[in-house]
Amino acid sequence: MPHGKFHWKNSQIRKQIDVLSQKLAPTIVLKNATYLNSYLRQWIKANIWIYEDRIVYVGDNLPDYSAQTDIIDCSNKVVVPGYIEPHAHPFQLYNPHTLAKYVSQTGTTTFIGDNLFLLLQCEKKKALTFLDDIEKLPYHFYWWARFDLQTEVRSEETIFTHDFMNEWLDHKAVIQGGELTSWPKLIDGDDWILYWLQETKSRGKRLEGHFPGASENTLTKMKLFGVDSDHESMTGKDVINRLKMGYTAAIRHSSIRPDLVKLIKEIQEEGLTTYDHVYYTTDGATPTFYEDGMINRCIEIALECNVPAIDAYNMASFNIAKYYQLEDKLGVISPGRIATLNILDSIDRPNPTSVMSKGLWLLKDNQPQEVKDVVNWGEYGLGPAELNWNLEMDDLQFSMPLGMKMRNAVIMEPYSITIDSTDNEISESHDESYLALIDRSGEWRNNTILKGFSQHIQGFASSYSSTGDIIIIGKSKTEMAAAFTRMKEIGGGIVLTENGKVLFEMPLELNGSASNKSLEEVMIKQNQLNSLLKERGYSFDDPISSLLYLSATLLPYIRITPQGIFDVMKKTVLFPSIMR
């Protein structure tokens, strides 16, 4: 079992015992509450005593109060554990702080997050310091340790050094290895990855897979390698097959794959009778997907699909905590647990009226509460991007015979380029655009044609990408250069230009890859961008995901990466990047 990061000093435990012995008054009492007892799978009436940040008693008794005790009458309320997001990508334009601040108001207060951004954007020591510091916020953050960057980069070994990997796996906030997007390399004999899988398991930590469309044979191999869970089920049969093999299976509801209704109906049709090894995830959705909350929405959907209420709530808390070996701290309302819980009006209404995390009220009687939750990003070397190079017209030379065709927002197929790509501009009568990926340090470039992104976008530049490198798209090289110049001036971000004017700009203050603005502000910007792009011919649902996945080799078929144009299925660089 991994070493826990949340513990109390002897003096604190003695005070908690004194509360139970009526020598000291509790901080908060939830009186006459109907609460979910996850172990008994029952709704039970009880009084819940809380001292500072810990539940010290759950039962029939009432304590001796003091004037400082906050007594909440829950006679007509329901109390459930705080909701957990078990698979977060917390830098999807937003950042972990702004994400948690927003979705905690609807009950999601614990996040198990991807460390990819930290690997690519932070100095090694500062990344680990960030893990320590963010836990001081009134939310729960846990992390996973990647073994790959889900793209083809130069000098990957300088990131995944032996000592650094050990530091990550030893960190008390890191509770799993993965997600394992590089599993084809593992099957092909990569013992470096196998070594780190073994190291993760030896520390008692979980391993998470990433196996979309995997066969029974592949899933069996992955189980032999030690993988514990997978979140890539696309059908109810996928879920059942994973459960048959002993995996814990996530059912997903995200901006790319809002599949939860479909998955629940299909697993019900498959005859699933227990949900004990199933939980939800929103898998790093883009900002506007969270307008109505996060895991609360998953519970609503499950209840609408006639999932038993206890299972609907356990999939948001207890099942996750049990899987990650955190149930001695989280996901349960019982003595000794951290006081992280939600108060509801009724069992069938998972949007809380009050939210508590670490013993602090974040929402009380539908009123947001003031808490100390400031993050100084500059301490981790995260500020405006410094692009100390200029884009030259020579960087926008396109002679590649092979282009990328969008099947949907995230799947890219190869296609043969037939248009004349040597002119300054290409016609707006079709949906082909110039596409360049340029190293954020200005050392290399990749140029090709992207089909399906738009018909009328003249100039578009983004420092938001899976690798942090610069994406430039458009019909006009002049406008593309103008978009890049403005993006550089604002310290990184997303810029759209047309006819010599900037139509849209969104600064991304954290190295050009994430915003430091509130999630509400980011949502407004995303909606503006979506509308402008769709007006200009973007025909899919999620342009932010399109930007993210242009370089990501975890999906088929062809990608533009720092190494060059890459065939995902053959694992081959088709056309290497060009040094500038």
XYZ file of C-alpha atoms in Angstrom:
580
model
C 0.000 0.000 0.000
C 1.414 3.453 -0.878
C 2.535 5.694 1.956
C -0.255 8.138 2.802
C 0.315 11.859 2.451
C -2.382 12.990 4.890
C -1.751 12.261 8.524
C -2.220 13.899 11.900
C 0.364 14.601 14.579
C 0.111 12.881 17.949
C -1.100 16.095 19.586
C -3.872 16.438 16.999
C -5.009 12.852 17.483
C -5.129 13.394 21.239
C -7.432 16.372 20.727
C -9.644 14.291 18.453
C -9.871 11.656 21.199
C -10.730 14.421 23.671
C -13.645 15.454 21.457
C -14.938 11.901 21.486
C -14.488 11.824 25.292
C -16.473 15.094 25.620
C -13.437 16.920 26.992
C -13.320 19.164 23.945
C -16.137 20.433 21.741
C -16.264 19.480 18.061
C -15.793 22.157 15.445
C -18.844 21.169 13.396
C -21.817 18.892 14.048
C -24.113 17.675 11.279
C -27.231 16.888 13.281
C -29.866 14.298 12.282
C -28.231 13.628 8.930
C -29.152 10.809 6.573
C -25.762 9.694 5.293
C -24.447 7.086 2.886
C -22.662 4.272 4.693
C -20.664 2.812 1.819
C -19.579 -0.301 3.718
C -23.107 -1.321 4.662
C -24.559 0.036 1.408
C -27.289 1.738 3.410
C -28.678 5.192 4.080
C -28.429 5.693 7.853
C -29.635 8.419 10.211
C -26.864 9.757 12.458
C -25.068 12.741 13.950
C -21.665 13.483 12.439
C -19.022 15.165 14.604
C -16.123 16.943 12.949
C -13.074 18.370 14.664
C -11.086 20.685 12.421
C -10.414 18.552 9.331
C -11.378 15.068 10.574
C -14.585 13.158 11.203
C -14.330 11.931 14.800
C -17.741 10.331 15.363
C -20.751 9.078 13.409
C -23.679 7.738 15.450
C -26.714 8.435 17.591
C -25.039 10.567 20.255
C -24.833 14.331 20.382
C -21.813 16.064 21.919
C -21.539 18.829 24.470
C -21.430 21.974 22.387
C -19.411 25.114 22.788
C -20.172 28.565 21.473
C -17.689 27.899 18.674
C -19.370 24.716 17.442
C -21.068 25.099 14.063
C -24.284 23.072 14.370
C -25.993 22.211 11.074
C -29.484 20.718 11.215
C -29.553 18.100 8.455
C -32.972 16.679 9.308
C -34.151 17.025 5.727
C -30.747 16.601 4.104
C -28.571 13.800 2.753
C -24.801 13.610 3.299
C -22.499 11.813 0.855
C -18.717 11.660 0.446
C -17.095 14.341 -1.687
C -16.916 13.436 -5.364
C -13.633 12.303 -6.933
C -12.365 12.762 -10.494
C -10.044 9.740 -10.941
C -8.555 10.707 -14.310
C -8.001 14.447 -14.710
C -5.962 16.286 -17.319
C -5.868 19.495 -15.293
C -4.201 21.817 -17.823
C -6.781 21.889 -20.652
C -6.593 25.694 -21.038
C -7.538 25.850 -17.340
C -5.158 24.859 -14.547
C -5.617 22.612 -11.484
C -6.415 25.540 -9.188
C -9.061 27.196 -11.358
C -10.575 23.833 -12.277
C -10.882 22.763 -8.642
C -12.196 26.143 -7.514
C -15.026 25.978 -10.042
C -16.126 22.335 -9.958
C -15.808 22.063 -6.173
C -18.925 24.230 -5.994
C -20.823 21.258 -7.413
C -19.159 18.715 -5.149
C -16.015 17.447 -6.906
C -13.178 18.117 -4.494
C -10.599 15.389 -5.216
C -8.561 15.074 -8.419
C -6.127 12.417 -9.628
C -4.202 14.185 -12.342
C -1.884 13.815 -15.303
C 1.660 15.082 -14.791
C 2.384 15.615 -18.515
C 2.212 19.418 -18.342
C 4.586 19.458 -15.380
C 7.069 17.215 -17.195
C 7.110 19.433 -20.272
C 6.730 22.903 -18.768
C 8.473 22.911 -15.375
C 11.992 22.411 -14.151
C 12.223 19.046 -12.458
C 12.643 20.256 -8.880
C 9.980 22.920 -9.278
C 7.505 20.365 -10.597
C 7.860 18.297 -7.438
C 7.675 21.418 -5.263
C 4.407 22.253 -7.008
C 2.984 18.889 -5.928
C 3.791 19.742 -2.319
C 2.436 23.267 -2.480
C -0.844 22.653 -4.281
C -1.887 20.265 -1.529
C -2.045 23.321 0.764
C -5.176 24.401 -1.113
C -8.553 23.296 0.298
C -8.887 20.548 -2.329
C -7.338 17.097 -2.671
C -4.797 16.587 -5.447
C -3.173 13.292 -6.314
C -1.090 12.570 -9.404
C 0.151 9.891 -11.723
C 3.668 9.352 -13.056
C 3.895 8.992 -16.811
C 6.329 6.698 -18.588
C 5.904 8.390 -21.968
C 4.926 11.781 -23.441
C 2.280 10.421 -25.869
C 4.120 11.950 -28.814
C 7.451 11.616 -30.606
C 9.859 14.144 -29.106
C 13.574 14.722 -29.270
C 15.718 13.602 -26.312
C 12.880 12.047 -24.310
C 15.542 10.379 -22.156
C 16.530 13.786 -20.729
C 13.051 14.059 -19.212
C 12.687 10.491 -17.973
C 15.952 10.159 -16.132
C 16.310 7.316 -13.657
C 16.626 9.581 -10.617
C 13.695 11.789 -11.624
C 11.420 8.829 -12.226
C 12.263 7.476 -8.796
C 11.514 10.856 -7.234
C 8.111 10.931 -8.885
C 7.199 7.390 -7.897
C 8.370 7.972 -4.326
C 6.347 11.156 -3.918
C 3.488 10.779 -1.444
C 0.997 12.517 -3.775
C 1.745 10.151 -6.682
C -0.570 7.147 -6.429
C -0.255 5.474 -9.817
C 1.847 4.978 -12.896
C 0.500 5.677 -16.347
C -1.630 6.329 -18.204
C 0.123 3.770 -20.346
C -0.247 5.160 -23.865
C 3.030 3.537 -24.965
C 1.772 -0.011 -24.471
C 2.633 -1.022 -28.096
C 6.305 -0.417 -27.267
C 5.904 -2.552 -24.169
C 4.468 -5.425 -26.197
C 7.261 -5.014 -28.744
C 9.853 -5.633 -26.046
C 10.626 -2.269 -24.422
C 12.120 -3.366 -21.094
C 12.653 0.242 -19.972
C 8.889 0.652 -19.640
C 8.534 -2.787 -18.067
C 11.159 -1.851 -15.498
C 9.139 1.192 -14.396
C 5.930 -0.807 -14.301
C 7.647 -3.178 -11.908
C 9.021 -0.300 -9.850
C 5.533 1.198 -9.574
C 4.023 -2.080 -8.430
C 6.831 -2.661 -5.941
C 5.779 0.595 -4.259
C 2.216 -0.663 -3.917
C 0.852 1.840 -6.432
C -1.639 1.324 -9.225
C -1.022 1.151 -12.971
C -3.513 2.667 -15.381
C -3.805 1.675 -19.012
C -4.943 3.450 -22.157
C -6.314 0.707 -24.397
C -8.924 1.977 -26.893
C -10.151 -0.860 -29.095
C -7.728 -3.350 -27.543
C -8.314 -7.024 -28.291
C -8.829 -9.699 -25.661
C -5.283 -10.872 -26.309
C -3.839 -7.396 -25.761
C -5.862 -6.842 -22.598
C -4.637 -10.170 -21.245
C -1.017 -9.246 -21.952
C -1.493 -5.917 -20.207
C -2.879 -7.691 -17.157
C 0.230 -9.903 -17.093
C 2.345 -6.736 -17.247
C 0.529 -5.587 -14.100
C -1.983 -2.990 -15.333
C -4.921 -2.509 -12.955
C -7.440 -0.301 -14.733
C -8.457 1.221 -18.037
C -10.661 4.199 -18.935
C -10.931 3.627 -22.706
C -14.048 1.449 -22.938
C -16.106 2.593 -25.930
C -18.921 0.056 -25.617
C -20.674 -1.838 -22.871
C -18.958 -5.007 -24.079
C -15.602 -3.282 -23.573
C -16.532 -2.577 -19.958
C -17.677 -6.151 -19.338
C -14.542 -7.611 -20.958
C -12.329 -5.515 -18.712
C -14.260 -6.533 -15.618
C -14.029 -10.202 -16.652
C -10.246 -9.899 -16.721
C -10.056 -8.266 -13.317
C -9.607 -4.659 -14.422
C -11.304 -1.773 -12.702
C -13.189 -0.045 -15.514
C -13.903 3.664 -15.852
C -16.993 4.759 -17.760
C -16.353 8.033 -19.493
C -18.320 11.206 -20.048
C -16.078 13.771 -21.703
C -16.142 16.503 -24.320
C -14.620 14.160 -26.927
C -16.644 11.112 -25.890
C -19.840 12.003 -23.970
C -20.612 8.297 -23.754
C -22.030 7.775 -20.279
C -25.683 7.211 -21.197
C -24.681 4.787 -23.946
C -22.221 2.887 -21.743
C -24.612 2.528 -18.813
C -27.435 1.283 -21.025
C -25.134 -1.195 -22.753
C -23.651 -2.627 -19.545
C -27.192 -3.003 -18.216
C -28.144 -4.866 -21.389
C -25.055 -7.045 -20.871
C -26.498 -8.050 -17.507
C -24.148 -6.216 -15.125
C -25.490 -6.620 -11.585
C -22.757 -4.977 -9.542
C -20.966 -1.700 -10.048
C -18.325 -2.217 -7.341
C -15.395 -2.083 -9.781
C -16.711 0.701 -12.012
C -16.318 4.457 -11.652
C -16.834 7.626 -13.689
C -14.342 9.938 -15.336
C -14.642 13.088 -17.453
C -11.126 12.464 -18.856
C -9.871 16.043 -19.046
C -12.795 17.631 -20.857
C -12.416 21.073 -22.376
C -13.636 24.030 -20.257
C -17.225 24.566 -21.421
C -18.053 20.907 -20.773
C -17.853 21.710 -17.049
C -20.360 24.557 -17.093
C -22.811 22.522 -14.970
C -20.138 20.793 -12.921
C -18.092 17.635 -13.162
C -18.833 14.343 -11.401
C -22.223 15.587 -10.176
C -23.371 15.415 -13.808
C -22.237 11.786 -14.046
C -24.288 10.879 -10.982
C -27.327 12.632 -12.457
C -26.986 10.639 -15.657
C -26.583 7.368 -13.760
C -29.714 8.054 -11.699
C -31.642 8.921 -14.874
C -30.492 5.565 -16.300
C -31.934 3.742 -13.256
C -28.607 2.845 -11.667
C -29.317 2.144 -7.962
C -28.648 5.341 -6.017
C -25.996 3.841 -3.745
C -24.071 2.581 -6.762
C -24.474 5.931 -8.519
C -22.812 7.690 -5.580
C -20.233 4.974 -4.885
C -18.975 5.250 -8.467
C -18.239 8.907 -7.686
C -16.401 8.295 -4.422
C -16.096 4.994 -2.559
C -15.231 2.805 -5.560
C -12.452 5.208 -6.554
C -11.064 5.583 -3.042
C -11.111 1.811 -2.548
C -9.344 1.194 -5.856
C -6.609 3.747 -5.141
C -6.265 2.527 -1.529
C -7.422 5.860 -0.168
C -10.586 4.729 1.612
C -8.936 5.207 5.001
C -8.938 8.946 4.152
C -11.538 9.669 1.498
C -14.692 8.384 -0.150
C -16.271 7.253 3.127
C -18.230 8.983 5.883
C -16.999 7.372 9.065
C -14.691 8.107 12.019
C -11.080 8.829 11.138
C -11.728 10.083 7.598
C -10.908 13.538 6.319
C -13.973 15.767 6.552
C -14.675 16.019 2.835
C -18.367 15.656 2.088
C -21.400 17.032 0.282
C -24.802 17.905 1.718
C -27.715 17.328 -0.649
C -31.389 18.238 -0.584
C -32.310 14.663 -1.501
C -30.836 11.414 -2.788
C -32.022 12.075 -6.332
C -30.393 15.535 -6.464
C -26.589 15.135 -6.506
C -25.894 18.874 -6.851
C -24.957 19.818 -3.289
C -26.285 22.744 -1.292
C -23.169 22.634 0.895
C -19.653 21.363 0.162
C -16.927 20.685 2.715
C -13.318 19.791 1.910
C -10.647 19.199 4.536
C -13.077 20.502 7.157
C -13.583 23.831 5.374
C -16.834 25.003 3.881
C -16.419 25.742 0.171
C -20.176 26.127 -0.324
C -22.655 26.582 2.512
C -26.403 26.851 2.049
C -25.813 27.522 -1.656
C -23.454 30.403 -0.885
C -19.787 30.205 -2.022
C -17.417 30.644 0.900
C -14.183 32.616 0.965
C -11.126 30.377 1.321
C -7.388 30.913 1.053
C -6.446 29.348 -2.262
C -3.864 31.522 -3.983
C -1.236 29.971 -6.277
C 1.901 31.902 -7.197
C 2.740 30.285 -10.518
C 5.956 32.266 -10.889
C 7.485 30.185 -8.094
C 7.370 27.192 -10.433
C 8.838 29.023 -13.400
C 5.450 29.397 -15.055
C 4.825 32.781 -16.645
C 4.331 34.314 -20.097
C 6.055 32.352 -22.840
C 9.302 33.866 -24.090
C 9.656 33.095 -27.774
C 13.080 34.520 -28.557
C 12.952 33.976 -32.303
C 11.158 35.397 -35.312
C 9.012 33.623 -37.868
C 10.397 34.045 -41.373
C 8.506 33.484 -44.595
C 10.985 30.693 -45.355
C 9.436 28.875 -42.386
C 6.164 28.764 -44.311
C 7.347 26.781 -47.305
C 5.061 23.837 -48.103
C 6.263 21.116 -50.460
C 5.165 18.006 -48.564
C 3.404 15.380 -50.739
C 1.519 13.919 -47.767
C -1.110 15.803 -45.790
C -3.334 15.188 -42.766
C -7.081 14.753 -43.185
C -9.403 15.148 -40.197
C -11.856 12.258 -39.853
C -13.242 13.948 -36.758
C -11.975 16.401 -34.154
C -9.093 14.137 -33.075
C -8.543 11.348 -35.637
C -6.171 12.267 -38.491
C -5.742 10.258 -41.692
C -3.034 10.578 -44.360
C -3.938 11.873 -47.793
C -2.103 12.863 -50.984
C -1.854 16.608 -51.514
C -3.047 17.718 -54.957
C -3.355 21.498 -54.519
C -0.585 23.971 -55.369
C 0.907 24.828 -51.971
C 3.658 27.158 -53.185
C 1.590 30.374 -53.330
C 1.196 32.895 -50.533
C -2.487 32.036 -50.329
C -4.629 29.019 -51.111
C -8.257 29.061 -52.198
C -11.158 29.316 -49.776
C -13.238 27.135 -52.083
C -12.023 23.986 -50.283
C -11.234 22.882 -46.726
C -7.453 22.558 -47.033
C -5.144 24.831 -45.025
C -1.458 25.299 -44.446
C -0.273 23.665 -41.215
C 3.048 24.254 -39.477
C 4.344 22.902 -36.189
C 7.382 24.870 -35.018
C 9.592 24.203 -32.019
C 8.849 26.632 -29.193
C 12.607 27.286 -29.029
C 12.743 27.863 -32.781
C 15.082 24.968 -33.603
C 12.973 22.950 -36.070
C 9.762 23.032 -38.109
C 7.262 20.719 -39.808
C 5.057 21.903 -42.680
C 2.166 20.117 -44.367
C -1.455 20.587 -45.428
C -4.367 20.004 -43.065
C -7.680 19.031 -44.659
C -10.947 19.481 -42.780
C -9.993 22.170 -40.267
C -11.672 25.059 -42.069
C -12.471 26.796 -45.343
C -12.060 30.442 -44.390
C -9.494 30.770 -41.587
C -6.790 33.111 -42.861
C -4.386 33.141 -39.929
C -4.382 31.134 -36.704
C -1.606 30.544 -34.172
C -1.590 28.561 -30.924
C 1.049 27.803 -28.329
C -1.485 25.424 -26.784
C -0.588 21.942 -28.021
C 0.250 18.546 -26.561
C 3.976 19.333 -26.623
C 3.887 23.084 -25.989
C 5.222 23.743 -29.509
C 3.656 26.289 -31.862
C 0.793 25.410 -34.211
C 0.140 27.752 -37.133
C -2.807 27.167 -39.490
C -4.351 29.203 -42.256
C -5.089 30.019 -45.877
C -2.752 33.031 -46.024
C 0.919 32.913 -45.097
C 0.836 36.641 -44.409
C -2.037 36.240 -41.941
C -0.414 33.171 -40.404
C 2.713 35.226 -39.748
C 0.590 38.034 -38.290
C -1.198 35.607 -35.977
C 2.135 34.233 -34.793
C 3.515 37.722 -34.166
C 0.520 38.682 -32.039
C 0.623 35.373 -30.179
C 4.274 36.051 -29.383
C 3.474 39.603 -28.183
C 0.892 38.405 -25.657
C 3.276 35.840 -24.157
C 1.718 32.805 -25.778
C -1.871 31.811 -26.329
C -4.345 31.488 -29.187
C -4.797 34.142 -31.894
C -7.069 34.378 -34.947
C -6.442 37.029 -37.636
C -8.284 38.089 -40.743
C -7.765 40.870 -43.299
C -5.011 42.457 -41.260
C -6.981 42.489 -37.989
C -6.881 40.401 -34.831
C -10.342 38.833 -34.491
C -9.622 36.854 -31.345
C -6.868 36.456 -28.815
C -6.619 34.437 -25.636
C -3.432 34.870 -23.612
C -2.282 31.700 -21.858
C -0.239 33.046 -18.987
C 1.354 29.750 -17.930
C 4.100 29.227 -20.522
C 1.592 29.778 -23.299
C -0.065 26.459 -22.468
C -2.675 27.206 -19.792
C -4.648 30.145 -18.484
C -4.458 31.675 -15.036
C -7.905 33.236 -15.411
C -10.982 31.821 -13.686
C -12.683 28.900 -15.371
C -15.724 31.100 -16.024
C -13.551 33.520 -18.016
C -11.893 30.666 -19.898
C -15.319 29.245 -20.804
C -16.361 32.586 -22.292
C -13.198 32.692 -24.380
C -13.630 29.109 -25.541
C -17.197 29.799 -26.645
C -16.054 32.869 -28.583
C -13.315 30.883 -30.306
C -15.626 27.979 -31.111
C -18.143 30.332 -32.722
C -15.525 32.148 -34.799
C -13.953 28.920 -36.034
C -17.294 27.309 -36.897
C -18.312 30.445 -38.803
C -15.150 29.895 -40.849
C -15.761 26.248 -41.621
C -14.623 24.208 -38.641
C -17.220 21.419 -38.731
C -16.463 19.362 -35.630
C -17.434 19.809 -31.981
C -14.193 20.535 -30.201
C -11.427 22.678 -31.785
C -9.478 22.799 -28.516
C -9.133 19.019 -28.580
C -8.119 19.199 -32.242
C -5.208 21.449 -31.294
C -4.218 19.163 -28.447
C -4.272 15.958 -30.473
C -2.532 17.129 -33.664
C 0.751 15.894 -32.142
C -0.540 13.155 -29.847
C 0.456 9.681 -31.021
C -1.960 7.849 -28.730
C -4.629 8.042 -31.464
C -4.501 6.943 -35.138
C -3.424 7.417 -37.870
C -0.981 10.177 -38.657
C 0.399 13.019 -36.522
C 2.630 16.052 -36.841
C 5.241 15.722 -34.079
C 8.577 17.234 -33.058
C 10.272 14.328 -34.818
C 8.320 14.842 -38.041
C 5.201 13.516 -39.753
C 4.562 10.270 -37.896
C 2.660 7.117 -38.859
C 1.126 5.948 -35.585
C 0.238 2.433 -36.729
C 3.665 1.706 -38.221
C 5.497 3.712 -35.532
C 7.560 5.379 -38.243
C 8.635 8.936 -38.998
C 7.531 9.426 -42.608
C 9.049 12.868 -43.120
C 11.514 14.184 -40.517
C 11.292 17.693 -39.156
C 13.497 20.347 -40.750
C 16.068 22.244 -38.746
C 15.678 26.021 -38.942
